[in-house]
Coordinates of C-alpha atoms and ligand atoms in Angstrom, one line a residue:
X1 CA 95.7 -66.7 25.9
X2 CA 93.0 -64.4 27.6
X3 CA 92.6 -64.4 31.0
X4 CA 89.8 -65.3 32.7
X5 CA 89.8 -62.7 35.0
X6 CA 92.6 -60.0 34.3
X7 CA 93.9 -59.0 37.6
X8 CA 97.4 -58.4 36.3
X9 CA 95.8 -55.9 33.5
X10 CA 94.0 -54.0 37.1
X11 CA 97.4 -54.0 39.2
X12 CA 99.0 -52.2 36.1
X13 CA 96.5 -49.3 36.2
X14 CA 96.8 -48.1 39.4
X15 CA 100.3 -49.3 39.8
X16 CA 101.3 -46.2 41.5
X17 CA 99.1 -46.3 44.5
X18 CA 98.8 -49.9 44.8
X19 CA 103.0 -49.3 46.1
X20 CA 102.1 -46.2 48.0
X21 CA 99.4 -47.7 50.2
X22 CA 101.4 -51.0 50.6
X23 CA 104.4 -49.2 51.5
X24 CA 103.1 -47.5 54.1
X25 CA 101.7 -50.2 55.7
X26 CA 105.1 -52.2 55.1
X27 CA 106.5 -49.2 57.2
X28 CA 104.1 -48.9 59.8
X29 CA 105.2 -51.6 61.9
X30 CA 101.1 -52.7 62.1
X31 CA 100.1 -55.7 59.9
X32 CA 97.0 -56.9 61.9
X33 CA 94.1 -54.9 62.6
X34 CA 94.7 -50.9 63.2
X35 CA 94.1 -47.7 61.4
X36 CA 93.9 -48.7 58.2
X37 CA 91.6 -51.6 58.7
X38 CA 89.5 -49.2 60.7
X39 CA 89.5 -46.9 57.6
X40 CA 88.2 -49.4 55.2
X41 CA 85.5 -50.6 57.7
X42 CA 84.3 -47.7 58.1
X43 CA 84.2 -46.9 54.3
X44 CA 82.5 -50.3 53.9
X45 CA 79.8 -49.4 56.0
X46 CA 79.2 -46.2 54.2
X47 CA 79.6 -47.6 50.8
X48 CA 76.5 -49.7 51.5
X49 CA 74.7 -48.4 54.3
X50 CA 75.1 -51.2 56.8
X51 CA 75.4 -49.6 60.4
X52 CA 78.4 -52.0 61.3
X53 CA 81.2 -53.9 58.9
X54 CA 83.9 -55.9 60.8
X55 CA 86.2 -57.5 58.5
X56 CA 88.0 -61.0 58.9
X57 CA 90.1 -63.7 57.2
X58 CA 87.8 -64.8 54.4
X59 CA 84.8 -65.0 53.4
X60 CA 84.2 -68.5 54.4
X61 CA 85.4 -66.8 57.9
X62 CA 82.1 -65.1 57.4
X63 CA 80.0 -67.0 57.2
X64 CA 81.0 -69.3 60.2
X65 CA 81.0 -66.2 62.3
X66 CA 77.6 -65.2 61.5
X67 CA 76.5 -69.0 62.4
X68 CA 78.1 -68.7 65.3
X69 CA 76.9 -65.5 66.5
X70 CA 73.6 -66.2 65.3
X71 CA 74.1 -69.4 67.9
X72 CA 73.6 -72.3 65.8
X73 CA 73.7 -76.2 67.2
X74 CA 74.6 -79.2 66.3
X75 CA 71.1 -80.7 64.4
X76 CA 69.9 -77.3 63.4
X77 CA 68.8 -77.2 59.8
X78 CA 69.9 -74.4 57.9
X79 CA 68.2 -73.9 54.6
X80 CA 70.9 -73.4 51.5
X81 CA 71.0 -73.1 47.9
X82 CA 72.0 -76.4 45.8
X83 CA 73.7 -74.2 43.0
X84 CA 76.4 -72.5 44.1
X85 CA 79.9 -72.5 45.6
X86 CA 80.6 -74.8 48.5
X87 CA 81.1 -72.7 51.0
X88 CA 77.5 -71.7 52.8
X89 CA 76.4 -75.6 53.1
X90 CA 80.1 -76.5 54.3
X91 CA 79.8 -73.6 56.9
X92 CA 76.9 -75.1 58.8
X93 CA 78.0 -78.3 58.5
X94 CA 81.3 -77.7 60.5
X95 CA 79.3 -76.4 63.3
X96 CA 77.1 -80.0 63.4
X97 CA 74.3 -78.1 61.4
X98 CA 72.3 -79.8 58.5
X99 CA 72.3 -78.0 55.2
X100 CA 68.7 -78.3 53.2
X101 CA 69.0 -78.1 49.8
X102 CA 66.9 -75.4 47.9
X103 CA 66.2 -75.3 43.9
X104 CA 67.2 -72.2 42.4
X105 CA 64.6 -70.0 39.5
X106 CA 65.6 -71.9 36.0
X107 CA 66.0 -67.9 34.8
X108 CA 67.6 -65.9 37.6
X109 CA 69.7 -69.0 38.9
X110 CA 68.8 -67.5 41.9
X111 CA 67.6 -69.3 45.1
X112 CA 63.6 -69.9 44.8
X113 CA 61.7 -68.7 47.7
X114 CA 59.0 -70.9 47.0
X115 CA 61.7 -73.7 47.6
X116 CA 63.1 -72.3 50.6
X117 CA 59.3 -72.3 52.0
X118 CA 59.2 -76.6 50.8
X119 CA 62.2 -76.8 52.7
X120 CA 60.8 -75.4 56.4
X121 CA 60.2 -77.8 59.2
X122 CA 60.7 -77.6 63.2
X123 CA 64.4 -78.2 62.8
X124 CA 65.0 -75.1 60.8
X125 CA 66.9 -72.2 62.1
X126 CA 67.7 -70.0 59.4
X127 CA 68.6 -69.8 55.6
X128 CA 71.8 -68.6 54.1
X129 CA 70.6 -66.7 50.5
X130 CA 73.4 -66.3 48.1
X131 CA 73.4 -63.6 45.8
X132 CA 74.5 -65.7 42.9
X133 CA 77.1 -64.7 39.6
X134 CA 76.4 -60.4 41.3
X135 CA 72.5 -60.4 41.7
X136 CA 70.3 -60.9 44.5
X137 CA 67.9 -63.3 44.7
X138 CA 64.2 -61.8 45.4
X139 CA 64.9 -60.1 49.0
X140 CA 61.3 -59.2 49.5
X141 CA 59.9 -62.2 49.6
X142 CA 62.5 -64.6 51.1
X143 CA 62.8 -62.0 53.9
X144 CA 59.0 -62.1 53.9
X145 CA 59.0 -65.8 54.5
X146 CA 62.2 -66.1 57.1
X147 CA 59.7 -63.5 59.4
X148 CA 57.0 -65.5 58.7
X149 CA 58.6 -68.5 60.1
X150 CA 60.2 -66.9 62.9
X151 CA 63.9 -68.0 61.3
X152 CA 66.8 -65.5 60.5
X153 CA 68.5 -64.6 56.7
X154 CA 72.3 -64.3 55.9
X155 CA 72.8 -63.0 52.9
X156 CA 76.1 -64.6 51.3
X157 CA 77.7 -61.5 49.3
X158 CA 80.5 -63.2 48.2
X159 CA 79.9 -62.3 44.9
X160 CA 78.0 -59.2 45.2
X161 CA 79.9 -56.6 46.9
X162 CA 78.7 -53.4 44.6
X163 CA 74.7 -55.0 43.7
X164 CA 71.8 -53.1 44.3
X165 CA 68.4 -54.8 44.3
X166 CA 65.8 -51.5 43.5
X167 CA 68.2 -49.5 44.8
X168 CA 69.1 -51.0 48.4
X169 CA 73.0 -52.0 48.5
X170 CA 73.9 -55.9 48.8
X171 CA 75.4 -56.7 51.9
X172 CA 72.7 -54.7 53.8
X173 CA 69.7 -58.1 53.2
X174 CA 70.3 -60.3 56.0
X175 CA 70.2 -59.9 60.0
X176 CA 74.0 -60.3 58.9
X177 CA 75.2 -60.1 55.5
X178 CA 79.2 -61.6 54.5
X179 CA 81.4 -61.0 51.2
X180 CA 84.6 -62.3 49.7
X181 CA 87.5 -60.5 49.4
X182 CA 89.3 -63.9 47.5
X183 CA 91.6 -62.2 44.3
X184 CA 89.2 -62.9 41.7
X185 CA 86.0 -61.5 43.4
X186 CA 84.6 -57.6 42.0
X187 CA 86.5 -56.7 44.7
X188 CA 89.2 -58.4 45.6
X189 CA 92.5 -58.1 47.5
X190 CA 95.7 -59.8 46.9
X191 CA 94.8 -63.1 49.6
X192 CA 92.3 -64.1 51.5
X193 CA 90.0 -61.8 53.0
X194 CA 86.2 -61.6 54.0
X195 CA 83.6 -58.8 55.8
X196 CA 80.5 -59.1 57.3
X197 CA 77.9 -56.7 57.9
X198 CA 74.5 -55.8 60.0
X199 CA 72.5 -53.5 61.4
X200 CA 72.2 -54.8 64.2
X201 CA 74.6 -53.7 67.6
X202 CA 74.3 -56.7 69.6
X203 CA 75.3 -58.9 66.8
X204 CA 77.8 -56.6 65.7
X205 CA 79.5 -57.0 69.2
X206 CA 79.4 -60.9 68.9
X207 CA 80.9 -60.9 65.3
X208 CA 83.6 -58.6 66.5
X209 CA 84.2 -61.0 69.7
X210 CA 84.1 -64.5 68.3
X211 CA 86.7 -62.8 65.0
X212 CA 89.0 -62.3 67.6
X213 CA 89.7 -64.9 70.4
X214 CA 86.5 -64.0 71.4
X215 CA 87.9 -61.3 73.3
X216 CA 87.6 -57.5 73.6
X217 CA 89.8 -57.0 76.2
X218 CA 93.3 -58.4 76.1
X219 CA 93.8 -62.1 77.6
X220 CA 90.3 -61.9 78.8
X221 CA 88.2 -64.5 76.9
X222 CA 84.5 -64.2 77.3
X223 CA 83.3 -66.8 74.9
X224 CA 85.1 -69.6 72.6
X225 CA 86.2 -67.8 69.3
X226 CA 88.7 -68.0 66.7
X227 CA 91.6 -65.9 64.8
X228 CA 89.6 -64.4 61.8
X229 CA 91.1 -60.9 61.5
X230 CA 92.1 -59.1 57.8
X231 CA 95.8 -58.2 57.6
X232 CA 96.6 -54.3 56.9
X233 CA 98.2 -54.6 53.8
X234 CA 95.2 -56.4 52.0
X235 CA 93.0 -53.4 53.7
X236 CA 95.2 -51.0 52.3
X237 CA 95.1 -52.8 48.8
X238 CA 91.3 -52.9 48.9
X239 CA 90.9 -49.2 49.3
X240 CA 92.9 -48.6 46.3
X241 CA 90.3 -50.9 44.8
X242 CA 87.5 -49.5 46.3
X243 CA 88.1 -45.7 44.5
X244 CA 88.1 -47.5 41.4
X245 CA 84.9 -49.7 42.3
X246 CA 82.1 -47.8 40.7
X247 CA 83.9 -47.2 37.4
X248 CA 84.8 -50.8 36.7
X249 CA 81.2 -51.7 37.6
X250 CA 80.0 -49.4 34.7
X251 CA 82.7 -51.5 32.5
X252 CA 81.5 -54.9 33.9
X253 CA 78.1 -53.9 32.9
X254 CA 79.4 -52.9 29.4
X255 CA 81.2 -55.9 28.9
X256 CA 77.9 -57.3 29.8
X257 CA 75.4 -55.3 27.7
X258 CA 78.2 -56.8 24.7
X259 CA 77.9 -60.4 25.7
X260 CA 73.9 -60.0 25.8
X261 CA 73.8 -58.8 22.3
X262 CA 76.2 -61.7 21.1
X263 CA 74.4 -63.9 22.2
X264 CA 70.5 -62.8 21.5
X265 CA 72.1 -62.7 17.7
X266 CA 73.6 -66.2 18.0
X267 CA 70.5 -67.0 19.1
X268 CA 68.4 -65.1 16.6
X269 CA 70.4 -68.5 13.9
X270 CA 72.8 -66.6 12.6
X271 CA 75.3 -68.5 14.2
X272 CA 73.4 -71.4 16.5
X273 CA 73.4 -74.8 14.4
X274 CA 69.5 -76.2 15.6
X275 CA 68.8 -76.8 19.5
X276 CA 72.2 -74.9 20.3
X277 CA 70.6 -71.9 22.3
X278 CA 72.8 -69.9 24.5
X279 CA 70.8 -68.2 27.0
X280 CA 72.5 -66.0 29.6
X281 CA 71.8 -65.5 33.2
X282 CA 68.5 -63.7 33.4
X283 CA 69.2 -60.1 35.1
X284 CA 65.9 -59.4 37.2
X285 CA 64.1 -56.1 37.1
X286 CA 65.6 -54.3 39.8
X287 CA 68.6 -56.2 39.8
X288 CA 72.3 -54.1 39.4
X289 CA 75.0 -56.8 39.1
X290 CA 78.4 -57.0 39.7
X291 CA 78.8 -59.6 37.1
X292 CA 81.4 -61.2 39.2
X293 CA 80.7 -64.2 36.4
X294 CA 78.8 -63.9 32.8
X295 CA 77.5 -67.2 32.9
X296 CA 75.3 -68.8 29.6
X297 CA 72.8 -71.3 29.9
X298 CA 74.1 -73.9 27.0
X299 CA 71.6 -76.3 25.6
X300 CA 74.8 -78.0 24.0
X301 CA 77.3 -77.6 26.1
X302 CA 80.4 -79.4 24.9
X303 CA 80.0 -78.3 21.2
X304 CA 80.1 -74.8 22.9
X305 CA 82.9 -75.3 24.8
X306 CA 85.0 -76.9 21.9
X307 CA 83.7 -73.6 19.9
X308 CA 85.9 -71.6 22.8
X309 CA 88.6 -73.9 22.9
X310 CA 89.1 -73.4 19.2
X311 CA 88.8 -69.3 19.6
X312 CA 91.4 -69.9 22.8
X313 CA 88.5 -68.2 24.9
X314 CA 89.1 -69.5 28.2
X315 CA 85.6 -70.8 30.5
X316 CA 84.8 -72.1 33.9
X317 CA 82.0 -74.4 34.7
X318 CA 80.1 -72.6 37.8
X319 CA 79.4 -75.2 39.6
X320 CA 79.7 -78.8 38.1
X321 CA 76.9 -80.6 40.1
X322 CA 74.5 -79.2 42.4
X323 CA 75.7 -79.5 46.6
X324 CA 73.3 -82.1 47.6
X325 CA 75.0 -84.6 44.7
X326 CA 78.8 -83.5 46.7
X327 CA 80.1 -86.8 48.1
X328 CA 80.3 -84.6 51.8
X329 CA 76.9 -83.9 51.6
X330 CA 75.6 -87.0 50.8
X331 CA 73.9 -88.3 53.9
X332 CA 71.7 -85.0 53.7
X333 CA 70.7 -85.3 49.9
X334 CA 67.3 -86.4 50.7
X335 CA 64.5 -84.6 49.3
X336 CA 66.8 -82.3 47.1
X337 CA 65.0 -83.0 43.8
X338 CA 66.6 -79.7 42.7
X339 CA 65.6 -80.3 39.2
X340 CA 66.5 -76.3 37.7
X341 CA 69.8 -77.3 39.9
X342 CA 70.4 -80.2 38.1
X343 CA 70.0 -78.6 34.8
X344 CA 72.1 -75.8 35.6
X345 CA 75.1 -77.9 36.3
X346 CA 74.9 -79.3 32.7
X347 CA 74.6 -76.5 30.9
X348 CA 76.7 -73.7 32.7
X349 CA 79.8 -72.5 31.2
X350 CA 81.1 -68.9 32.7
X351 CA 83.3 -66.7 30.1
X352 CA 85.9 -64.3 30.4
X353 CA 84.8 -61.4 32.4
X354 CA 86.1 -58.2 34.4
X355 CA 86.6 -54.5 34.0
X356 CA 89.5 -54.9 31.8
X357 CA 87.9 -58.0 29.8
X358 CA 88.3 -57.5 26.0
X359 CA 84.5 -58.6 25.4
X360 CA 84.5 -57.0 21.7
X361 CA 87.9 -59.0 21.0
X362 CA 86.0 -61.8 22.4
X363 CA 83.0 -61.4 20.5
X364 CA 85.0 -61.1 17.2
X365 CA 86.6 -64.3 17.7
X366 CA 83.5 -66.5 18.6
X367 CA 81.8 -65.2 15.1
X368 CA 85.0 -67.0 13.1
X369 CA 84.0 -69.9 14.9
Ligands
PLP401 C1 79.0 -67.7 47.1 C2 80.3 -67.8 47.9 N1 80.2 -67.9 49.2 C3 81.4 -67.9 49.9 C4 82.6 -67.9 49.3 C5 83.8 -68.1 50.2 O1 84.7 -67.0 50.1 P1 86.2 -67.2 50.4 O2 86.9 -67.8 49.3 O3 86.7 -65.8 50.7 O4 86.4 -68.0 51.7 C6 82.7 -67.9 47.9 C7 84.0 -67.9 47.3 O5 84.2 -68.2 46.1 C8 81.5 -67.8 47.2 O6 81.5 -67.7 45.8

């Protein structure tokens, strides 16, 4: 069977220093923190031109710390999208918040800013913006309407690490920007692992307190915090990773540019029986993606799906049902008729896809199909 995402094919090619940099951290007698996490901060913040990156234990870490630095309180709303993976609308609701429920553009998939801007009221602190699949959503203007509205933007890279959006890095949007270090993300390490970023000092200071005890001196506890810290080994992992970042992004894209012609030919008839369009996630100008997921826009979905199943292509459905239908969020689902949310969830199906992805392979078999 193919993988899904071939992590085992990307530990094989770089085999070599994958043991060098673990054993060294194996022998350093530092696990937590230290020199090598310092490294790969610092070559975070280079990479995308944030002034500060403090890594911690996930990305779902992440985005809790940013809430909580940014000061969030129980009844604060906090404006989310409805498609997309649990974790930003979980996030404020932890800390007492309430998540509002924003459509997403029926091409992009993206967050709509003219939905965030239906979702403002005097309870609203902030929205989290996610940049969905590896592309941002349109930065100008949602950053044009959180300044309007006096409100603040994280940008949730979990997916993104490695976008541009017309040439600014991802992770450098929001007053504090988070990715995902989870295994299966562009770039990934080999547990859980998450970094946040910003430009700005003072909240820079408070990310790096609350990550840690909520201390920056030793047994000396200024403010309430928690253990969020990335161990050295998955640091040292990740900078392997992170020499190899830009040439599997030029593969991803490949493997993407493949995929698009597929499918504007199985859309052309050649292959789709009538009312079967495929259409994939529409890049927008501007946009680089990391293509964490090539996800298709099914107009019959379970034909398509027993298609793959027949060609043993493996799929994932990102996401089956929009947040506000979640039986958590229930008691916030009010005025979330996400209707491009809605739609999404029935016809998503995500295939195959990473820098060691056979996509030609792929496309042969779906054309016997
Ligand atoms: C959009 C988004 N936000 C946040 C997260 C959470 O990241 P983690 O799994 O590292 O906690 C994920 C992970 O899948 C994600 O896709």
């Amino acid at each position: 069977m193919i993988p899904f995402i071939n992590i085992r094919a990307q530990r094989e090619a770089y085999k070599s220093e994958f043991l060098q940099a673990e054993q060294e951290v194996l022998d350093s007698g530092c696990y937590i923190g230290g020199p090598i996490v310092q490294a790969f901060e610092t070559e975070l913040a280079a990479l995308t031109g944030a002034k500060h990156a403090v890594t911690c234990g996930s990305g779902t870490d992440a985005i809790t710390i940013a809430l909580l630095a940014l000061g969030v309180k129980p009844g604060d709303e906090v404006i989310v999208p409805d498609f997309t993976f649990i974790a930003p609308a979980e996030c404020v609701m932890r800390l007492g918040g309430i998540p509002k429920f924003a459509d997403i553009d029926v091409e992009t998939l993206q967050i709509s800013p003219e939905s965030i801007e239906a979702q403002i009221g005097p309870m609203t602190r902030g929205i989290i913006a996610v940049n969905l699949f590896g592309q941002c959503p349109d930065y100008k203007k949602i950053k044009e309407i959180a300044s309007a509205h006096g409100l603040w933007l994280i940008e949730d890279s979990a997916q993104a690490f490695g976008a541009t959006q017309n040439g600014q890095s991802a992770c450098t949007f929001g007053d504090i920007s988070i990715t995902s270090f989870y295994p299966a993300k562009p770039l990934g390490c080999y547990g859980d692992g998450g970094a946040l970023f910003t430009h700005n000092d003072e909240l820079a200071q408070k990310i790096r307190l609350i990550a840690n005890h909520g201390s920056s001196t030793r047994y000396v506890h200024e403010i309430c915090g928690m253990n969020s810290r990335l161990d050295a080994i998955q640091a040292a992992v990740l900078r392997v990773k992170l020499r190899h970042l830009d040439e599997e992004l030029k593969k991803r894209h490949e493997n993407a540019r493949k995929y698009d012609e597929f499918f504007a030919n199985y859309n052309a008839g050649i292959r789709a029986p009538a009312g079967a369009k495929i259409v994939p996630q529409k890049m927008a100008d501007g946009n680089t993606s990391t293509y964490a997921q090539y996800t298709v826009l099914a107009e019959k979905r379970s034909s398509f799906i027993e298609a793959l199943k027949s060609a043993e292509i493996p799929h994932c459905i990102h996401y089956p049902a929009p947040l506000h239908e979640q039986p958590c969020f229930k008691m916030f689902a009010q005025g979330s008729e996400n209707n491009n949310a809605i739609k999404a969830c029935k016809k998503a199906v995500s295939l195959p896809m990473c820098a060691f992805t056979d996509v030609e392979g792929i496309v042969e078999m779906l054309k016997k199909v």
